[in-house]
Each structure stands twice: as structure tokens, then as C-alpha cells.
Amino acid sequence: MNETLQFPKALPDKIATAFPLMKNLRTVCLSQFTVCGPWRELLESVFLAPALQSLEIRNSPWQTYAEIFDTHDIPTPSLREFIYHAPFALLPARKAQQDNGRRGMAQRAAELSILHPLIHSFRASLETLELPAELFFDLFDAEFPVLRELRVEGYGPSDSQWVRLLRLAPRLRVFNVRLVPGDALDEMRLVDRMPEASDVIDRLHSISLSNPSPRDLIFRLLPSTLTDLSLTTYPDHTTTADLARCSLPKDIISCPDLLSILKSLSVPHLRSLAISYKWDRHRSQEELLQYIARVFPGLDVLELNQYHTPANMQKTCMKQIKETLSSLSRLRSLRLNLGYMQTGQWLCDTTLQFDTHTAWDVGTWIKSLCDISFLVMKAPLAPFDRPYGWVWTWRTYAVNGSGRS
């Protein structure tokens, strides 16, 4: 489904005929409606699927007052998952540099008018919810009794209200919040005072925080039962280019600051770790990797995003990574981003050969490894992707005889 559909009535009519017969249809994804968001008749026809459990609306936001319609009286199913993935406004290229993906008044009004009653009609049954950060405080204003996973992304304030609102989700286990950083005085902090929210955080099994600060007290409150932790930069190279020509934050966390965060944790059961940091000197990275290998021996998955790596240090860094991590006897998957773009290594035969050889070499050091991934560029898959340009993706290689691809 895409924006080339010029006659909205034809699509919902066809869906209304077909979907009631699809007894096993569980998930519907509406994607790339960049001219307008899903209209009333389209949603009504989608909701006719008798076994529908998940609705995803991706990069298809409501943007104008003219799109507003009443959702209070639409019969809705008991959805278990609702994804509204529109972290940034879809702006014309000429405005993107000025507005940088922030919502205007009209888009915000349209989205809230439609989404608020819609989401609250699913509230009693929702287990997974994703919302734009700019709309989150207005939409997450009542209890979600069975919600287990919450994802929030985009522009939003960095204050402790985020964690306080989690009390409205008593069964929450997975919390992912990825925010575009503000200025230097507006750093990302979820907890400002120690006793504030430990009862909320104690339940979490997985947490993802972007652009972390060593001054955020949440790291002292994370439970020992935590299994998945992500502390990465946002926006990053893999972020969809709704944020036109988006760049990495200027202030990526340093190795010493990231190490201080990891040292404040007590998470002996950690199985998955993803981190971003800025290369500053060889010894700093060595200390970081040694600490990870020593304190988190049970890791299954590790992702390292190392930015500003000097071109003449990449092979040295790779040698350091494979030798230091060789003691991780349970590591199955390794993702590496060593800032290839900055050294001109675009997706080409030489890069492919380098990565294939590197994957084999790392596998000989880390015997438990099943696959290794490198961040590379790929061309758009369809014409409607052209405004967004080339995109970054992970290229995965099987190692040590693994059948994975």
C-alpha cells in the first residue's frame, strides 16, 4: 500500500469484502501513506478482520485539520498490539533543514484528535504500544492494565515524568525510549532523585535508553534480573530519513563516561548489550571492552557502535575487539559499526571482501560466535524511497559453521 492510490474509496471497499473471510489474519500494516493518514473508511474496513490482533501505522501520519474524523463510534477489536511509528514529521525537502522533523500545530491536533479515543478503545487489551515522543504525554494518561512493552521515539522532554507515567502500566517489562537530544543543558535523564521510581523499574526485563547520561540515577535502580540493555545514540545512521539528512548528535558519549555507567550497574543476568560511544584513544576502548568481557560473561548478543574512529585505527580496533572478547564463551551474535562512512568505505566489492575476511577472522577468535554483522549502505528498495536516499543496514555473515544467513 502506498501513496500512488489516488481513490481512497476503492481500497476500503476491497478490504471490507476480503478481510471478513480471512479467519487467520492477525496483523495489518499500513505504510507510506505520505499524502494523508489512514482515513475513517479504511480503518473501519481493516477492523472487520475477525482475528485481528495487531495494527501498525508506519510513516503514515495524519498531518492536516482536514483529515480529522471522529473515532469514538468506530467499532474496534481488542487489539494486543498498536504501533503508530511516526517519530518525525514528513516534511518537504525545502522545509526539512529549517524544521528538522518537528510536528506543526495542525499535524499535532489532527493526530491527537484521532489517536486519543482510538488508543483508549484498545487500552484494556493492549500488550505492546509504540507512540511518537511528541504525543506521548497527551495519549498515555490512563492505566494500561496488561501492557508489557512500550516504545517511544522522536522529540520529547527529558525529565522524570517519563518514569512516573510508567505506574500506569503495572505489568510493563520492556521499555524503549529514544529521544532526540536537546542542548547541552537538557541531557537525557529519566530519574533525578533516588527513591523516586524503584518499584516501577524493578519489573523491567529490557530497557533501551538513547544518549545516556552518567548523571541519570536510573542506572542505580535497574534490577538485577535485567536481561537486555541498549545504550545507543539517537538519531543514528539506521534511523529512517523522515528526519531529512539527519546527522548524529554532536555529543556522543565518551568511553570513560560509558564505562562509568556500566560500572554503576548490577545486572549479572544480562544477555544482550548494545552501546554507542566516541573513540577518543586506544586505551579507553581497551578498558571498556575488558570490563564488558569480565563483568558480563553471559552475553549472547553484543552490539558496538564506535564513532569517530580514525581511518588508521580501524584494523587496530578490530584486533583489540576480537582478542578482548574471545573470553565471552556464550556470545552468539556480534554487531560492529566502526564508523565506516567517515573513512569513505562505501558498499562496494573491496568493502565486501574486507568484511568477509574480517568475519572469518573474528570467528576464529570467538569460538562460540554464530554470526557477525557490519553496518553498510544499501540502495532504496522502491521508487517512493528515493526522497530518503540510501539507507544504512546490517549485513550479516555466518561464522564457525553456523547455518544462519
XYZ file of C-alpha atoms in Angstrom:
405
model
C 0.000 0.000 0.000
C 1.445 3.401 -0.883
C 0.636 6.935 -1.839
C 0.003 6.096 -5.524
C -3.538 5.014 -4.550
C -5.456 8.106 -5.624
C -9.018 6.982 -4.936
C -9.405 6.214 -1.243
C -12.862 4.638 -1.582
C -11.668 1.756 -3.762
C -9.227 0.422 -1.205
C -11.554 0.176 1.830
C -14.274 -1.357 -0.339
C -11.938 -4.158 -1.410
C -10.681 -4.682 2.132
C -14.223 -4.756 3.517
C -15.011 -7.574 1.097
C -11.856 -9.625 1.661
C -10.923 -9.216 5.321
C -14.028 -10.804 6.914
C -13.103 -14.009 5.054
C -9.515 -14.024 6.343
C -10.002 -16.008 9.533
C -6.261 -16.242 10.291
C -5.269 -12.630 9.600
C -3.603 -11.362 12.779
C -1.531 -8.324 11.717
C -2.196 -5.425 9.349
C 0.436 -2.806 8.498
C -0.468 0.470 6.768
C 2.738 2.031 5.479
C 3.951 5.007 3.416
C 0.657 6.901 3.146
C 2.734 10.082 2.940
C -0.037 12.253 1.431
C -2.514 11.581 4.221
C -3.015 9.251 7.153
C -5.454 6.311 7.166
C -8.982 7.624 6.736
C -12.118 6.531 8.600
C -13.450 4.101 5.982
C -10.061 2.420 5.704
C -9.820 1.805 9.452
C -13.405 0.554 9.603
C -12.700 -1.968 6.850
C -9.439 -3.132 8.480
C -11.245 -3.715 11.779
C -13.549 -6.209 10.015
C -10.785 -8.840 10.147
C -12.250 -11.294 12.692
C -8.921 -12.381 14.261
C -7.064 -9.058 14.101
C -4.590 -8.639 16.968
C -2.065 -6.091 15.700
C -2.356 -2.825 13.759
C 0.749 -0.979 12.571
C 0.637 2.507 11.051
C 4.151 3.306 9.821
C 5.280 6.658 8.430
C 1.673 7.467 7.547
C 0.750 10.302 9.924
C -2.325 12.495 9.910
C -0.990 15.941 9.044
C -3.846 18.425 8.485
C -7.056 19.605 10.123
C -8.962 18.369 7.051
C -8.078 14.760 7.924
C -9.700 14.810 11.376
C -12.601 12.397 11.825
C -14.485 11.064 14.835
C -13.167 7.728 16.079
C -15.385 7.443 19.175
C -18.098 5.496 17.362
C -15.886 3.176 15.266
C -16.309 -0.470 16.356
C -12.817 -1.592 17.348
C -11.363 -5.047 18.048
C -9.494 -5.974 21.222
C -6.037 -5.348 19.820
C -2.975 -6.730 21.582
C -0.544 -4.502 19.664
C -0.821 -0.962 18.284
C 2.161 0.637 16.542
C 1.995 4.268 15.438
C 5.512 4.736 14.066
C 5.853 8.369 13.021
C 8.708 9.750 15.130
C 9.181 12.768 12.866
C 7.003 14.927 10.647
C 7.194 14.030 6.959
C 8.361 17.342 5.576
C 9.131 18.573 2.050
C 12.862 18.741 1.412
C 12.840 22.562 1.281
C 11.496 22.750 4.840
C 13.399 19.864 6.350
C 16.521 21.815 7.169
C 14.546 24.512 8.965
C 12.014 22.408 10.878
C 14.138 19.265 11.240
C 11.187 16.929 11.557
C 9.244 18.598 14.369
C 5.457 18.484 14.284
C 3.489 21.606 13.444
C 0.294 22.662 15.211
C -2.012 21.214 12.554
C -0.370 17.785 12.494
C -0.314 17.552 16.270
C -4.002 18.500 16.527
C -5.020 16.001 13.850
C -3.057 13.139 15.389
C -4.300 13.724 18.937
C -7.932 14.075 17.835
C -7.841 10.709 16.079
C -5.416 8.744 18.244
C -6.675 9.546 21.745
C -10.096 7.855 21.507
C -8.687 5.130 19.249
C -5.924 4.088 21.643
C -8.202 4.226 24.658
C -10.625 1.861 22.952
C -7.750 -0.694 22.841
C -6.382 0.168 26.282
C -7.763 -2.791 28.241
C -6.216 -5.378 25.896
C -3.002 -3.733 24.625
C 0.230 -5.591 25.392
C 2.515 -3.626 23.027
C 2.318 0.090 22.238
C 4.537 2.432 20.204
C 3.975 6.206 20.065
C 5.846 9.329 18.932
C 7.513 11.067 21.862
C 5.918 14.415 20.973
C 2.446 12.936 21.562
C 3.194 10.551 24.403
C 2.249 12.670 27.430
C -1.121 13.556 25.870
C -2.006 9.973 24.940
C -0.623 7.972 27.862
C -2.974 9.381 30.501
C -4.842 6.357 31.881
C -3.960 2.867 33.079
C -2.955 0.219 30.543
C -3.543 -2.856 32.725
C -1.848 -5.561 30.604
C 0.753 -3.506 28.710
C 4.096 -5.334 28.636
C 6.104 -3.394 26.034
C 6.230 0.380 25.490
C 8.266 2.097 22.764
C 8.584 5.886 22.460
C 10.654 7.665 19.813
C 11.339 11.162 18.452
C 11.304 14.608 20.048
C 10.291 14.858 23.675
C 11.210 16.421 27.013
C 13.973 14.823 29.058
C 12.547 14.714 32.569
C 11.479 12.279 35.252
C 7.834 12.414 34.197
C 8.658 9.577 31.779
C 9.248 7.119 34.594
C 6.370 8.366 36.762
C 3.952 7.626 33.940
C 5.100 4.004 33.899
C 2.974 3.491 37.009
C 0.064 3.448 34.570
C 1.474 0.184 33.158
C 1.732 -2.169 36.167
C 2.807 -5.167 34.055
C 5.411 -3.402 31.926
C 8.521 -5.483 31.178
C 10.091 -3.773 28.138
C 10.673 -0.004 27.988
C 12.354 1.631 24.982
C 12.684 5.416 24.892
C 14.716 7.023 22.101
C 14.773 10.817 22.172
C 16.488 13.408 20.006
C 18.861 15.212 22.378
C 18.314 18.852 23.242
C 21.071 21.293 24.074
C 23.918 20.536 26.444
C 21.844 21.625 29.449
C 18.949 19.338 28.536
C 20.589 15.930 28.794
C 18.591 12.719 28.876
C 17.734 11.822 32.486
C 14.815 9.606 33.475
C 15.423 9.681 37.227
C 16.581 12.767 39.148
C 16.067 11.651 42.758
C 16.952 8.253 44.164
C 13.799 6.779 45.774
C 11.533 8.104 43.075
C 10.666 5.103 40.931
C 12.387 1.906 42.009
C 9.106 -0.010 42.287
C 8.350 0.801 38.649
C 11.787 -0.071 37.320
C 12.117 -3.293 39.344
C 9.725 -5.058 36.973
C 11.681 -4.358 33.802
C 13.443 -7.132 31.897
C 14.583 -4.938 28.995
C 15.344 -1.232 28.700
C 16.623 0.913 25.837
C 17.804 4.474 26.507
C 19.261 6.803 23.903
C 22.136 9.209 24.516
C 22.549 8.136 28.152
C 23.973 10.380 30.850
C 26.216 9.099 33.666
C 24.275 11.502 35.917
C 20.987 9.650 35.349
C 20.175 7.807 38.573
C 18.116 5.207 36.737
C 21.264 3.113 36.294
C 21.491 2.613 40.051
C 17.903 1.381 40.109
C 17.956 -1.179 37.302
C 17.042 -4.617 38.683
C 19.491 -7.499 38.878
C 17.066 -9.526 36.745
C 17.576 -7.260 33.703
C 18.462 -9.298 30.593
C 18.533 -6.722 27.766
C 20.140 -3.270 27.807
C 20.614 -0.784 24.968
C 22.506 2.495 25.427
C 22.842 3.850 21.909
C 22.974 7.127 20.027
C 19.783 8.608 18.579
C 19.158 9.509 15.870
C 21.670 7.140 14.305
C 22.589 6.043 10.786
C 19.816 3.435 10.760
C 17.069 5.933 11.622
C 14.690 6.317 8.696
C 15.280 9.581 6.916
C 11.931 11.099 7.798
C 14.383 13.373 9.566
C 15.879 14.564 6.295
C 19.669 14.464 6.183
C 19.714 13.671 9.882
C 23.123 13.581 11.480
C 24.441 12.003 14.615
C 24.244 14.029 17.822
C 27.288 16.245 18.266
C 27.973 14.994 21.777
C 28.279 11.208 21.625
C 29.118 9.706 24.997
C 32.815 9.059 25.574
C 34.349 5.716 26.526
C 35.103 6.849 30.113
C 31.546 8.136 30.672
C 30.009 4.978 29.223
C 32.305 2.864 31.369
C 31.183 4.779 34.465
C 27.561 3.924 33.620
C 28.353 0.232 33.193
C 30.245 0.220 36.493
C 27.166 1.568 38.288
C 25.085 -1.426 37.165
C 24.427 -4.670 38.972
C 22.938 -6.853 36.240
C 24.608 -10.288 36.420
C 21.997 -11.926 34.173
C 22.490 -9.578 31.206
C 22.206 -11.445 27.888
C 22.058 -8.636 25.319
C 24.010 -5.352 25.315
C 24.068 -2.592 22.668
C 26.213 0.510 23.168
C 27.367 3.610 21.284
C 30.441 5.609 22.193
C 33.003 8.001 20.761
C 36.516 6.762 20.070
C 38.993 9.012 21.827
C 42.087 6.942 22.461
C 43.176 3.332 22.172
C 43.468 2.711 25.906
C 39.927 3.933 26.665
C 38.354 1.415 24.322
C 40.539 -1.352 25.693
C 39.370 -0.632 29.253
C 35.734 -0.591 28.117
C 35.979 -3.918 26.279
C 37.879 -5.589 29.098
C 35.212 -4.545 31.585
C 32.410 -5.882 29.373
C 34.169 -9.227 28.907
C 34.870 -9.578 32.628
C 31.579 -8.379 34.166
C 29.057 -9.659 31.590
C 30.303 -13.197 30.804
C 26.815 -14.451 29.939
C 26.277 -12.164 26.937
C 24.605 -13.800 23.925
C 24.347 -10.633 21.807
C 26.696 -7.636 21.719
C 26.438 -4.523 19.533
C 29.282 -1.989 19.415
C 28.807 1.379 17.687
C 32.144 3.183 17.790
C 32.040 6.652 16.219
C 34.828 8.964 15.030
C 37.234 6.053 14.600
C 40.393 7.292 12.808
C 40.969 5.532 9.492
C 44.396 4.333 10.562
C 42.979 2.808 13.752
C 40.195 0.610 12.364
C 42.297 -2.536 11.928
C 43.867 -1.988 15.337
C 40.412 -1.610 16.892
C 39.225 -4.786 15.190
C 42.228 -6.688 16.541
C 41.501 -5.360 20.006
C 37.834 -6.354 19.780
C 38.428 -9.948 18.696
C 41.196 -10.568 21.232
C 39.400 -8.997 24.201
C 36.013 -10.573 23.503
C 37.440 -14.066 22.938
C 36.725 -14.857 26.597
C 32.951 -14.458 26.073
C 32.181 -18.159 25.762
C 28.418 -17.703 25.239
C 28.489 -14.897 22.668
C 26.432 -15.878 19.616
C 25.873 -12.607 17.710
C 28.207 -9.625 17.314
C 27.309 -6.337 15.575
C 30.082 -3.888 14.698
C 29.848 -0.311 13.472
C 33.281 1.308 13.414
C 32.294 4.486 11.620
C 32.961 3.199 8.102
C 31.249 6.141 6.406
C 33.765 8.602 7.763
C 36.644 6.768 6.054
C 34.942 6.527 2.664
C 34.284 2.783 2.753
C 31.026 2.649 0.826
C 29.239 -0.545 -0.143
C 31.470 -2.000 -2.868
C 33.499 -5.112 -3.657
C 36.501 -4.059 -1.562
C 34.321 -3.448 1.493
C 32.560 -6.788 0.962
C 35.888 -8.637 0.788
C 37.180 -6.823 3.851
C 34.085 -7.673 5.872
C 34.002 -11.309 4.731
C 37.631 -11.796 5.739
C 37.090 -9.924 8.997
C 34.042 -12.030 9.855
C 36.009 -15.239 9.325
C 38.940 -13.891 11.348
C 36.774 -12.809 14.301
C 35.067 -16.205 14.255
C 38.406 -17.965 14.727
C 38.955 -15.964 17.925
C 35.426 -16.109 19.384
C 34.637 -19.812 19.063
C 31.029 -19.536 20.269
C 30.112 -16.913 17.648
C 27.399 -17.875 15.134
C 27.134 -14.624 13.183
C 28.742 -11.214 12.878
C 27.155 -8.101 11.328
C 28.663 -4.925 9.881
C 26.855 -1.648 9.221
C 26.771 -0.990 5.449
C 24.834 1.094 2.925
C 22.146 -0.161 0.560
C 20.123 1.400 -2.236
C 16.411 2.223 -1.841
C 14.114 -0.734 -2.463
C 11.327 1.168 -4.218
C 10.747 4.466 -6.056
C 8.877 6.023 -3.131
C 12.035 5.642 -1.057
C 14.037 7.924 -3.318
C 13.428 11.120 -1.311
C 15.018 9.379 1.624
C 18.197 8.389 -0.244
C 20.417 5.450 0.513
C 19.976 3.812 3.877
C 22.149 2.008 6.399
C 21.562 -1.630 7.237
C 23.288 -4.531 8.988
C 24.989 -7.098 6.723
C 25.265 -10.441 8.497
C 27.798 -13.236 7.939
C 27.555 -16.752 9.356
C 30.733 -17.970 11.060
C 32.032 -21.125 12.719
C 29.874 -23.388 10.577
C 26.595 -21.755 11.587
C 23.697 -22.160 9.186
C 22.488 -18.601 9.818
C 22.462 -16.152 6.887
